[in-house]
PDB file of C-alpha atoms in Angstrom:
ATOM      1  CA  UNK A 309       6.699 -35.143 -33.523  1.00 83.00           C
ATOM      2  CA  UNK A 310       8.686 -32.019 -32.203  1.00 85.00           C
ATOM      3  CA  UNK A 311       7.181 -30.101 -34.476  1.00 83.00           C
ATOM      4  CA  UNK A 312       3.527 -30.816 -34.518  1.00 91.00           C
ATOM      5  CA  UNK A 313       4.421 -29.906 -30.657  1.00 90.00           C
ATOM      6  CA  UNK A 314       5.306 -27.212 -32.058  1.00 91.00           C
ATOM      7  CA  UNK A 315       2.058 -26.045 -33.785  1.00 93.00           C
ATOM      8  CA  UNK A 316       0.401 -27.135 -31.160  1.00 96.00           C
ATOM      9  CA  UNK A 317       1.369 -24.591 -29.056  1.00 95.00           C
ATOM     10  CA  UNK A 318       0.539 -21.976 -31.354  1.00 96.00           C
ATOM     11  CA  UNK A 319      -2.744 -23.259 -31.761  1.00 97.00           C
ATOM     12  CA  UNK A 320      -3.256 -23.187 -28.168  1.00 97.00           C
ATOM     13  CA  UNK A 321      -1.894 -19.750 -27.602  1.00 97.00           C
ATOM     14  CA  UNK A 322      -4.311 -18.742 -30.307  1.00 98.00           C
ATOM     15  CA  UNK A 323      -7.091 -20.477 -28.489  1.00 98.00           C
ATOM     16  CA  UNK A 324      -5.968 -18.856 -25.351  1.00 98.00           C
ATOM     17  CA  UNK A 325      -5.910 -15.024 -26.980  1.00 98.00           C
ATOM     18  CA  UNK A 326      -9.322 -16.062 -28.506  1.00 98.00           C
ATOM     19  CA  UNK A 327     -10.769 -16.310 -25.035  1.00 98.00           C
ATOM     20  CA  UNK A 328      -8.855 -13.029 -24.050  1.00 98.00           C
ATOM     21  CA  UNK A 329     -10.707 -11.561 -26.811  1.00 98.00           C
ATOM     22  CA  UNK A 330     -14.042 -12.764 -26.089  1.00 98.00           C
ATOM     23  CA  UNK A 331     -13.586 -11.561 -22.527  1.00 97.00           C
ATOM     24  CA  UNK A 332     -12.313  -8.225 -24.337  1.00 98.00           C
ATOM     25  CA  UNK A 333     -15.585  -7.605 -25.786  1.00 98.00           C
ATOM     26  CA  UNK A 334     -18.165  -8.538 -23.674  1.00 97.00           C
ATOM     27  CA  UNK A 335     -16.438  -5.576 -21.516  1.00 96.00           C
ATOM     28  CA  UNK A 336     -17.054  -3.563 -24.908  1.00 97.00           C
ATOM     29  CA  UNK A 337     -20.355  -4.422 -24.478  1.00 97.00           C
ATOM     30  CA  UNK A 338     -20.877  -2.519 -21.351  1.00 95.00           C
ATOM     31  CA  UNK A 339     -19.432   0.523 -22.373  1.00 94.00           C
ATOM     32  CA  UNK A 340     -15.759  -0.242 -21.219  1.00 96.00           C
ATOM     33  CA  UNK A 341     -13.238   1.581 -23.479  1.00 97.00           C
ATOM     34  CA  UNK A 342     -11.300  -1.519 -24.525  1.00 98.00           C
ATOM     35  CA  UNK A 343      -8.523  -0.270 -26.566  1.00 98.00           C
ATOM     36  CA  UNK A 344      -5.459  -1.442 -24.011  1.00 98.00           C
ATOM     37  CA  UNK A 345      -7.427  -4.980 -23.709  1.00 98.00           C
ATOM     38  CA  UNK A 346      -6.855  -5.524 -27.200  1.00 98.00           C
ATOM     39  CA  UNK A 347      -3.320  -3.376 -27.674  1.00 98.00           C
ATOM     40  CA  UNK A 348      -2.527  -6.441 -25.407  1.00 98.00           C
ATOM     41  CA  UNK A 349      -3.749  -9.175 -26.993  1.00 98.00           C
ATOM     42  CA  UNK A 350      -2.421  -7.718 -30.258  1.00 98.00           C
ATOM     43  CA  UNK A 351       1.182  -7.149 -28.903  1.00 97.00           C
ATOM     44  CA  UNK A 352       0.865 -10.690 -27.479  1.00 97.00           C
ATOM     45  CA  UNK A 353       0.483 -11.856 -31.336  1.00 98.00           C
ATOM     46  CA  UNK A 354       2.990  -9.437 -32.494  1.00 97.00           C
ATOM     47  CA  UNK A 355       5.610 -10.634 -29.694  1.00 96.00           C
ATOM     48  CA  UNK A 356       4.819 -14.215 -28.967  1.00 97.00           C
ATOM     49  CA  UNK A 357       2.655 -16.261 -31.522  1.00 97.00           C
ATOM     50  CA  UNK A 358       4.209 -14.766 -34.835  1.00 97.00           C
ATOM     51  CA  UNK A 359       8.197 -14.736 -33.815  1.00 97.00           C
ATOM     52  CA  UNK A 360       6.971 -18.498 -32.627  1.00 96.00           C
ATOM     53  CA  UNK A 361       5.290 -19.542 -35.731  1.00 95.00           C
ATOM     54  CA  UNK A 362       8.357 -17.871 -37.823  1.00 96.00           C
ATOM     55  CA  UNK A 363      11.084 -19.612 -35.858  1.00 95.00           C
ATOM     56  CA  UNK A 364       9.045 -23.198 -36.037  1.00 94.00           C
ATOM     57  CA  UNK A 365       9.118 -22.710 -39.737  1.00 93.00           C
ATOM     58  CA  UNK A 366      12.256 -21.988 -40.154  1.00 94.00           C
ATOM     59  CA  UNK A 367      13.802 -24.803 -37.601  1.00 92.00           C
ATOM     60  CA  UNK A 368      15.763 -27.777 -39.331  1.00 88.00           C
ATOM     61  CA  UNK A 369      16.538 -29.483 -36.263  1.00 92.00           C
ATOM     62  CA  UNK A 370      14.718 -31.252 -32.709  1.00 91.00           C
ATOM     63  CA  UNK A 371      16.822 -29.314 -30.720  1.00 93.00           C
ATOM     64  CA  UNK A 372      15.569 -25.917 -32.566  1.00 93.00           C
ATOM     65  CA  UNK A 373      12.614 -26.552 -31.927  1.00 93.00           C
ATOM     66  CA  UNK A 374      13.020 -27.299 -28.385  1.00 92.00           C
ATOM     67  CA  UNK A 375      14.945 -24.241 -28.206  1.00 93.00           C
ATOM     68  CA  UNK A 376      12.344 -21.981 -29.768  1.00 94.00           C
ATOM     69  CA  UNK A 377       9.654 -23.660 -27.461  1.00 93.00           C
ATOM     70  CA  UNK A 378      11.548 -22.546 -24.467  1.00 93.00           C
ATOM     71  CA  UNK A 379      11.927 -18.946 -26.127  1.00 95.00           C
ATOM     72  CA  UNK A 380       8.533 -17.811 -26.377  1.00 95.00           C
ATOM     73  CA  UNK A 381       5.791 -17.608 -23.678  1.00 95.00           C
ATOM     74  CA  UNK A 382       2.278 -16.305 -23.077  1.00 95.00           C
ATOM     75  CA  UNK A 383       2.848 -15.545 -19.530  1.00 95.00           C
ATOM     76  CA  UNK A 384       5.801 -16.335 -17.083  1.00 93.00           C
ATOM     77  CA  UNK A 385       7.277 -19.738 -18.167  1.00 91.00           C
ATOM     78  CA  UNK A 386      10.120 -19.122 -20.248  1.00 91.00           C
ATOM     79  CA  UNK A 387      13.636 -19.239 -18.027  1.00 90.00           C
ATOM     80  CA  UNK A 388      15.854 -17.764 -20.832  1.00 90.00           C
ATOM     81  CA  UNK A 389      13.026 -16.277 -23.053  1.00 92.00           C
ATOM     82  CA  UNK A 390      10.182 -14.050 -24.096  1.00 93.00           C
ATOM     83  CA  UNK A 391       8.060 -13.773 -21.110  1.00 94.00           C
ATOM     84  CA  UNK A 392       5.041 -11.782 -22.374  1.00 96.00           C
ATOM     85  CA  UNK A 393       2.923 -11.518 -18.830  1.00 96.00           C
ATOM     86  CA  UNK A 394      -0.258 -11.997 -20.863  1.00 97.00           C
ATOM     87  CA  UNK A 395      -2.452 -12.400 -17.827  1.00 97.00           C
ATOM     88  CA  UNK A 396      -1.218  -9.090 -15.550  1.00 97.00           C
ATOM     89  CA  UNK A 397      -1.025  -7.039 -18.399  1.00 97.00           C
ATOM     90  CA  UNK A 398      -4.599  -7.628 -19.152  1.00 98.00           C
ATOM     91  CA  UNK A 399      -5.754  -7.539 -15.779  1.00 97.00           C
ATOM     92  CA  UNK A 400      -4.019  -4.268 -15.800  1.00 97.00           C
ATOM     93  CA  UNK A 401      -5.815  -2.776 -18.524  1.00 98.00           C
ATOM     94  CA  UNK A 402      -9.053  -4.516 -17.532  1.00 97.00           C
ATOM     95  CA  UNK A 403      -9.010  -2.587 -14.012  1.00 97.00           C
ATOM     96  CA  UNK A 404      -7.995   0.370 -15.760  1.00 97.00           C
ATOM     97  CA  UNK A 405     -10.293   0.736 -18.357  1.00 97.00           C
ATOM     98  CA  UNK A 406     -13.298   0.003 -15.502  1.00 95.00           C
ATOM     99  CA  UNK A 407     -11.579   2.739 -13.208  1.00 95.00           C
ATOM    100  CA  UNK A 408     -12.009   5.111 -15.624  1.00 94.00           C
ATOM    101  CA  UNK A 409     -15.256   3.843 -16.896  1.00 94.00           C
ATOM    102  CA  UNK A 410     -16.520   4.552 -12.957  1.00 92.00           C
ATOM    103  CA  UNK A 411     -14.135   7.570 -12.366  1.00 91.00           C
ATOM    104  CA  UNK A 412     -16.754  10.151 -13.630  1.00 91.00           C
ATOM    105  CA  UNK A 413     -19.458   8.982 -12.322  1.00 88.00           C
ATOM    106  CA  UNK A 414     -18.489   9.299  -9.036  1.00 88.00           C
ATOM    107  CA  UNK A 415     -16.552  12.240  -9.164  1.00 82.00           C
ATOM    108  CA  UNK A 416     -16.242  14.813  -6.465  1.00 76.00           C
ATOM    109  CA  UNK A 417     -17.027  11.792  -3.826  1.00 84.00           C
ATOM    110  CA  UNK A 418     -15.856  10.119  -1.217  1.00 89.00           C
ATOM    111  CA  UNK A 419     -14.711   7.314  -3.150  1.00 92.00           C
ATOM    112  CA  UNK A 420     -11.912   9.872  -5.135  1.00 92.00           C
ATOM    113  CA  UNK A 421      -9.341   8.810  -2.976  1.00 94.00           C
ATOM    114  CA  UNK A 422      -9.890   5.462  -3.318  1.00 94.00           C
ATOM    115  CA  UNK A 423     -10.018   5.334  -7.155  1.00 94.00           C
ATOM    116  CA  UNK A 424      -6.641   7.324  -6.966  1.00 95.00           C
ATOM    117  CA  UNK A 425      -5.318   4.861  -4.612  1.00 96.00           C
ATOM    118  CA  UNK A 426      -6.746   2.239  -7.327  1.00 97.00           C
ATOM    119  CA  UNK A 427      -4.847   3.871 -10.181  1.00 96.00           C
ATOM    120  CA  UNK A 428      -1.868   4.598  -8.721  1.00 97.00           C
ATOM    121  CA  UNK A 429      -1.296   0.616  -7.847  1.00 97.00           C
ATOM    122  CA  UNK A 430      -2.154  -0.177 -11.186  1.00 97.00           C
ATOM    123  CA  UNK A 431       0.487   2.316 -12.723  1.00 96.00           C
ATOM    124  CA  UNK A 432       3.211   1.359 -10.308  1.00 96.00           C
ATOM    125  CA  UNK A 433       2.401  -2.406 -11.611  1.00 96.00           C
ATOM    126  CA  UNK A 434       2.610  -1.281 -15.163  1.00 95.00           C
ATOM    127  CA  UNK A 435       5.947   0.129 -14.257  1.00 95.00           C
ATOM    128  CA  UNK A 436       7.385  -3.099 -12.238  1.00 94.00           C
ATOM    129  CA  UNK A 437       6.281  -4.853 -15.604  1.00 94.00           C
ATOM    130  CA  UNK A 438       7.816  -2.711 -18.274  1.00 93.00           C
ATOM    131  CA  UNK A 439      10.942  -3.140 -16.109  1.00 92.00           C
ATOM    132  CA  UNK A 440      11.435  -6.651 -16.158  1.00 91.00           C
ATOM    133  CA  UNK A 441      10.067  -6.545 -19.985  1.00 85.00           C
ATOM    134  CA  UNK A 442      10.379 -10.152 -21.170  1.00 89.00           C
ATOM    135  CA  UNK A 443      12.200 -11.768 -18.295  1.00 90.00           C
ATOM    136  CA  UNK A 444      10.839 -13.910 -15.689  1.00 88.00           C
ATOM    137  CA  UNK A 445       9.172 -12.753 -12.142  1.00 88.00           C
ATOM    138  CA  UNK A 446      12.070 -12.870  -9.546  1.00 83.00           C
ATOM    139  CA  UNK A 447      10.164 -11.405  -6.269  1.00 80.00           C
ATOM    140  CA  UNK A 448       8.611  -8.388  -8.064  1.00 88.00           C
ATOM    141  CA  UNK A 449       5.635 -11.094  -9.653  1.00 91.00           C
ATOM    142  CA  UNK A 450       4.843 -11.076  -5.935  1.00 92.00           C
ATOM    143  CA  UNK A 451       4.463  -7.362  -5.892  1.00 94.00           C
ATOM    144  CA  UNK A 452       3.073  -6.914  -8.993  1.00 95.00           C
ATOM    145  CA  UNK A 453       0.249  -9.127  -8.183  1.00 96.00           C
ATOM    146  CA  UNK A 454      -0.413  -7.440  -4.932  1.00 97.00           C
ATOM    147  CA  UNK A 455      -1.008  -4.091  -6.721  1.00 97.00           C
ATOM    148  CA  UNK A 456      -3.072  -5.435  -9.137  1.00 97.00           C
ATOM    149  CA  UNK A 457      -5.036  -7.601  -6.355  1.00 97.00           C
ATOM    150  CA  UNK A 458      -5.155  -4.725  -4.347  1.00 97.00           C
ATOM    151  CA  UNK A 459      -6.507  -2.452  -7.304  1.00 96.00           C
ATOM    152  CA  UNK A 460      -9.320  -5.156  -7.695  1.00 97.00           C
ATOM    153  CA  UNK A 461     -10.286  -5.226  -4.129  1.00 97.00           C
ATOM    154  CA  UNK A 462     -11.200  -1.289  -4.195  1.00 96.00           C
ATOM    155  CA  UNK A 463     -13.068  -1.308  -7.180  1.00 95.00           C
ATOM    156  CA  UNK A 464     -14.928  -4.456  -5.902  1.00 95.00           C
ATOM    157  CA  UNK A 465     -15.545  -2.342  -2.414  1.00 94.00           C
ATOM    158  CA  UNK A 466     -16.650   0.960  -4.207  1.00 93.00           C
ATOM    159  CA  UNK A 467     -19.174  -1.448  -6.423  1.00 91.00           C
ATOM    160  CA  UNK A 468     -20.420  -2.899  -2.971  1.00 92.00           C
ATOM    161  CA  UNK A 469     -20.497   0.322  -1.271  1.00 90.00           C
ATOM    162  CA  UNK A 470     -22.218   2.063  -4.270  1.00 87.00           C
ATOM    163  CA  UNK A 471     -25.008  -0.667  -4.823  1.00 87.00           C
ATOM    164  CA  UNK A 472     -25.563  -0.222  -0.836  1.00 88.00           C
ATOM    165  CA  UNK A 473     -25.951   3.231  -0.909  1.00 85.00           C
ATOM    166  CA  UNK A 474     -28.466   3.192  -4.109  1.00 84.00           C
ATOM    167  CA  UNK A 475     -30.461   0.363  -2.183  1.00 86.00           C
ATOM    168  CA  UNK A 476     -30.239   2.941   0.938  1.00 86.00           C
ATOM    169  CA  UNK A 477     -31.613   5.675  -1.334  1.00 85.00           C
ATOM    170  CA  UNK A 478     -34.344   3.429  -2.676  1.00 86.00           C
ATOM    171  CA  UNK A 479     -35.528   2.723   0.837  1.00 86.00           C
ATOM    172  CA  UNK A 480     -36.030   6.300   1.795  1.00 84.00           C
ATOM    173  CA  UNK A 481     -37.567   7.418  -1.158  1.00 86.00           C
ATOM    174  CA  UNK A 482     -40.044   4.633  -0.779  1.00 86.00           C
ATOM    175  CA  UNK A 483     -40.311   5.506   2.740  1.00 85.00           C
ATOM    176  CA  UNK A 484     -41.041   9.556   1.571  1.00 81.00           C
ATOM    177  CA  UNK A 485     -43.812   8.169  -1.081  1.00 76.00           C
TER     178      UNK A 485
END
């Protein structure tokens, strides 16, 4: 029926926050400071699964339901609903909390620019995102995504660069010994 539909969305959007969460904590793990991670996952609860789970309870009707299906989303699939951008606003946090889990450790180096280029995409996507709030992507998913892709590929560059120059170091010290 409708309605076990219906639950079974939930029940996947809990799965799908489980695995968020999971994710969220093996980056605890490594000394990442995970507090937006889960401010998302909780907001996602807050703004998707529990308005969902309310309004399924309280629908009398098929076409309710199909209505309140079509309300509430996880990410971007909702034409006339809550679109909660699950997936960019954790990759958001995710790159943020791992820029500034790197930023003092290579401070006062070349790579400052680079993490400031880093965080700056990453705030102008958080502000593209609170701007559209709930709606859908029109082209500024596109642009969005960029930044955030863009964000990635520096901190994946400065990790490359970084594990080069400690393997350089290593080299010449062995060289000195």
């Amino acid at each position: 029926s409708l309605f076990d539909h219906g639950n079974q969305r939930v029940e996947l959007f809990e799965k799908i926050l489980a695995q968020y969460k999971e994710r969220t904590d093996r980056f605890a793990s490594k000394g990442l400071d995970t507090n937006g991670m889960n401010k998302v996952i909780e907001d996602a609860k807050a703004q998707v699964i529990e308005p969902l789970q309310n309004a399924l309870v309280a629908a009398n009707d098929s076409q309710s339901i199909k209505n309140i299906l079509r309300k509430y989303c996880l990410f971007n699939g909702c034409k006339n609903g809550v679109n909660y951008h699950l997936a960019a606003k954790f990759e958001i946090e995710r790159l943020s909390a791992t820029l500034a889990f790197v930023k003092p450790k290579l401070n006062n180096t070349e790579y400052d620019a680079k993490i400031a280029e880093a965080e700056n995409n990453l705030n102008s996507a958080k502000g593209l995102l609170s701007e559209i709030a709930g709606a859908q992507y029109n082209d500024n998913g596109k642009q969005i995504w960029n930044k955030i892709r863009s964000s990635f590929e520096i901190l994946k560059n400065i990790n490359k660069s970084v594990k080069e120059s400690i393997k350089e170091t290593r080299k010449e010290e062995s060289k000195n010994e």
